[in-house]
Short mmCIF file of C-alpha atoms in Angstrom, two decimals:
data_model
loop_
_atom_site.label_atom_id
_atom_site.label_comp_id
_atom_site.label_asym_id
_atom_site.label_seq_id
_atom_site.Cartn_x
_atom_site.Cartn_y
_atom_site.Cartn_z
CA UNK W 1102 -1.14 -24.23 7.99
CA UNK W 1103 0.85 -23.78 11.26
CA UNK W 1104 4.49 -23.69 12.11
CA UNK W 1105 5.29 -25.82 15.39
CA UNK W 1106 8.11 -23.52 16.24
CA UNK W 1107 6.63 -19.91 15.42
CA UNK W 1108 5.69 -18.38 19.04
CA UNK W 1109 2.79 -16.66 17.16
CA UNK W 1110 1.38 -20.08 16.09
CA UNK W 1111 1.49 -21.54 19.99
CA UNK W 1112 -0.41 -18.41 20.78
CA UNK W 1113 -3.03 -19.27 18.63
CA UNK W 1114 -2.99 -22.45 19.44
CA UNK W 1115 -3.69 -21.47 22.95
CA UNK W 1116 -0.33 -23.50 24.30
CA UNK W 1117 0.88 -19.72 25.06
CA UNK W 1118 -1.39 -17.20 27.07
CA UNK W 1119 -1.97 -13.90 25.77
CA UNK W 1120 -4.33 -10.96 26.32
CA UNK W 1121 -6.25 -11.31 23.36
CA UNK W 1122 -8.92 -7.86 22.64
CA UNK W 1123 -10.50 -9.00 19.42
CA UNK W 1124 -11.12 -12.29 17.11
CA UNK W 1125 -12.86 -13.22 13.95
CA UNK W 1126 -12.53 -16.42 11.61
CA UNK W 1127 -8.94 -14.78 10.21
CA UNK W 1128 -7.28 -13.20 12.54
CA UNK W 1129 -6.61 -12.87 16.59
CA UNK W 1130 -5.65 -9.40 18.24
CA UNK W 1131 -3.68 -9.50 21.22
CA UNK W 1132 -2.19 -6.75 23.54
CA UNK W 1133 1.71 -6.91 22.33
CA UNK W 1134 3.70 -7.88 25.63
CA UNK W 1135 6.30 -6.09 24.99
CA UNK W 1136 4.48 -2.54 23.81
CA UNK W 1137 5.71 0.72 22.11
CA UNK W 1138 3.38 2.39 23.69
CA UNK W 1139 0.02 2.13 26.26
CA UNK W 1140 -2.50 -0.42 24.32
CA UNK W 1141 -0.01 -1.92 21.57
CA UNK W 1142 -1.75 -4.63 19.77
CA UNK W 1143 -0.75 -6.96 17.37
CA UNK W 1144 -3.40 -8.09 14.60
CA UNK W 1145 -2.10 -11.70 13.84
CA UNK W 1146 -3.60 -14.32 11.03
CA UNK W 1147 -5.21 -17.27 12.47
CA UNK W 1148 -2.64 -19.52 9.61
CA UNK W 1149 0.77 -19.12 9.38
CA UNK W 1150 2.02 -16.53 6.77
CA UNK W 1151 5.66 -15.66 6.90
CA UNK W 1152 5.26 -12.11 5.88
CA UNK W 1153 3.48 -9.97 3.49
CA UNK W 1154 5.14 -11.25 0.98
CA UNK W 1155 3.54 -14.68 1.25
CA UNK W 1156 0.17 -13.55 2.98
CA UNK W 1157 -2.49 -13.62 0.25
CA UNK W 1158 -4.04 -10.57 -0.82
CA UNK W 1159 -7.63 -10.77 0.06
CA UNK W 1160 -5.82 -11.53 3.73
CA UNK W 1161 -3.82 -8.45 3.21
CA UNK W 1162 -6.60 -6.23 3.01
CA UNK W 1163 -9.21 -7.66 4.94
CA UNK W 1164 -5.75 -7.23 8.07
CA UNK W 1165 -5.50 -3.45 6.52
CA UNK W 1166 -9.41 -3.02 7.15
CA UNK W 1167 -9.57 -4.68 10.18
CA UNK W 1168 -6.67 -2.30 11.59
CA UNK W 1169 -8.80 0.64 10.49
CA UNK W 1170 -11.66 -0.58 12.10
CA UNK W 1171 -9.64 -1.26 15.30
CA UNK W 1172 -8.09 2.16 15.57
CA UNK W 1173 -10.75 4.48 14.78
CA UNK W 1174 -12.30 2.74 17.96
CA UNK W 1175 -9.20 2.56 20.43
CA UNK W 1176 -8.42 5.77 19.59
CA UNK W 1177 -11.79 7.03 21.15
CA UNK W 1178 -11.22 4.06 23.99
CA UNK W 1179 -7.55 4.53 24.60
CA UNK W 1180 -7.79 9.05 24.27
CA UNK W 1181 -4.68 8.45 22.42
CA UNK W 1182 -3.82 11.79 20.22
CA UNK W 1183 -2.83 9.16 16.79
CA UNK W 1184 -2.10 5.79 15.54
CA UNK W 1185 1.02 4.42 13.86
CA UNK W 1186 -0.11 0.91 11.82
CA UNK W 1187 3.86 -0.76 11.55
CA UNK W 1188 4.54 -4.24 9.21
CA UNK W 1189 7.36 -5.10 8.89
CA UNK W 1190 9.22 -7.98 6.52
CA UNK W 1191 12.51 -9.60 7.21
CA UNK W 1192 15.18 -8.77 10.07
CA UNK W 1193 16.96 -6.38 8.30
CA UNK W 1194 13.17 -4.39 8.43
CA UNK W 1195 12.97 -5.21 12.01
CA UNK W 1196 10.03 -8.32 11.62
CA UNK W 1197 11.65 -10.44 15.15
CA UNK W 1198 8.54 -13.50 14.50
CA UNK W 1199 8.24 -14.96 11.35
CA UNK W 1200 4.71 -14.72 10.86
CA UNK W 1201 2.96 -11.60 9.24
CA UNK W 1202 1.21 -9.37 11.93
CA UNK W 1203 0.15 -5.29 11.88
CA UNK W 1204 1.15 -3.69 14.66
CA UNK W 1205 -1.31 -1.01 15.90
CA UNK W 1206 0.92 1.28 17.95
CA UNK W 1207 -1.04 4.33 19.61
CA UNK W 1208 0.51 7.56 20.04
CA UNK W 1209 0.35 9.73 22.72
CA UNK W 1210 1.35 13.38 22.79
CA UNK W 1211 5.21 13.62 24.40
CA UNK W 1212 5.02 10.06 24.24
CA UNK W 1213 8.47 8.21 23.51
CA UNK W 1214 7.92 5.28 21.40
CA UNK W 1215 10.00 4.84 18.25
CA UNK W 1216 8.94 4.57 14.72
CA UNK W 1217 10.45 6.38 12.41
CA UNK W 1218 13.86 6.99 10.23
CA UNK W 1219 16.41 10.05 9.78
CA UNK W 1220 14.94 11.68 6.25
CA UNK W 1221 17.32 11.45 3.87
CA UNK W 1222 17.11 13.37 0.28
CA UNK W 1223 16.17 12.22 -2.83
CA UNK W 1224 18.51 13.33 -5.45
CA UNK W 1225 16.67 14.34 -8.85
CA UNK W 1226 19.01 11.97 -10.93
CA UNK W 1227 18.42 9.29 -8.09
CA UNK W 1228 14.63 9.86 -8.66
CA UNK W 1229 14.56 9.53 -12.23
CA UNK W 1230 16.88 6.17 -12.38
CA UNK W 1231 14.44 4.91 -10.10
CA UNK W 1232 11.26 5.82 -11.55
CA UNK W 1233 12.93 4.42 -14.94
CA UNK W 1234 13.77 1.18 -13.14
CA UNK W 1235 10.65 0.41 -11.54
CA UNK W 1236 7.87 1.63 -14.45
CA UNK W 1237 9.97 -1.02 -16.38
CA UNK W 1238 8.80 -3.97 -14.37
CA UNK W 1239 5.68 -5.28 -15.60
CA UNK W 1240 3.88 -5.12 -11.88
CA UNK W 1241 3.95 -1.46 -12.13
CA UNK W 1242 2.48 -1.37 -15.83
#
């Protein structure tokens, strides 16, 4: 399946250039063009999956592996100091293309790329109306 108007899709198709640094018969990993940080790569399914939520799960791990596999080496390549591994669903998380991808976003020490949040606090009532709340769905049983 491909989407004719998802930039990630004309990549793959090769109607878009990009630096690409790995490729099997799922996925293609390309050097993200606008980077976080020095060797930013993007691991991106070979068929169009909007997000996580519709990527199927053999997919989702065999991207999750794959990442592993990816920075264990470009950490040793790259002398970066760590790795951050970012997915993100929907705009309000910050996804900008709709079509799943794993950002691998190496770290350097004193580096200034941003991934993070301000830690709030997890009040104990909060904790226990949510733990009540989700053990009730039957996913989580």
């Amino acid at each position: 399946m491909k989407d004719e108007n998802c930039i990630f899709c004309k990549i793959l198709a090769g109607d878009i250039p990009s630096y690409q640094i790995y490729e099997d018969d799922d996925f293609k990993v390309i050097l993200d063009v606008g980077p976080a940080s020095r060797g930013h790569a993007l691991i991106i399914p070979k068929e169009h999956y909007k997000n996580l939520y519709e990527l199927p799960e053999e997919l989702a791990a065999k991207a999750f592996v794959l990442g592993k596999k990816l920075i264990t080496a470009l950490t040793e390549i790259l002398g970066c100091d760590g790795y951050n591994l970012v997915q993100n669903n929907g705009e309000v998380a910050g996804q900008t293309v709709d079509h799943f991808h794993l950002h691998l976003i190496p770290r350097y020490e004193g580096d200034d790329a941003r991934v993070g949040w301000n830690p709030g606090s997890l009040d104990p009532s909060e904790a226990e109306e949510l733990m009540a709340l989700i053990k009730s769905d039957p996913a989580f049983s």
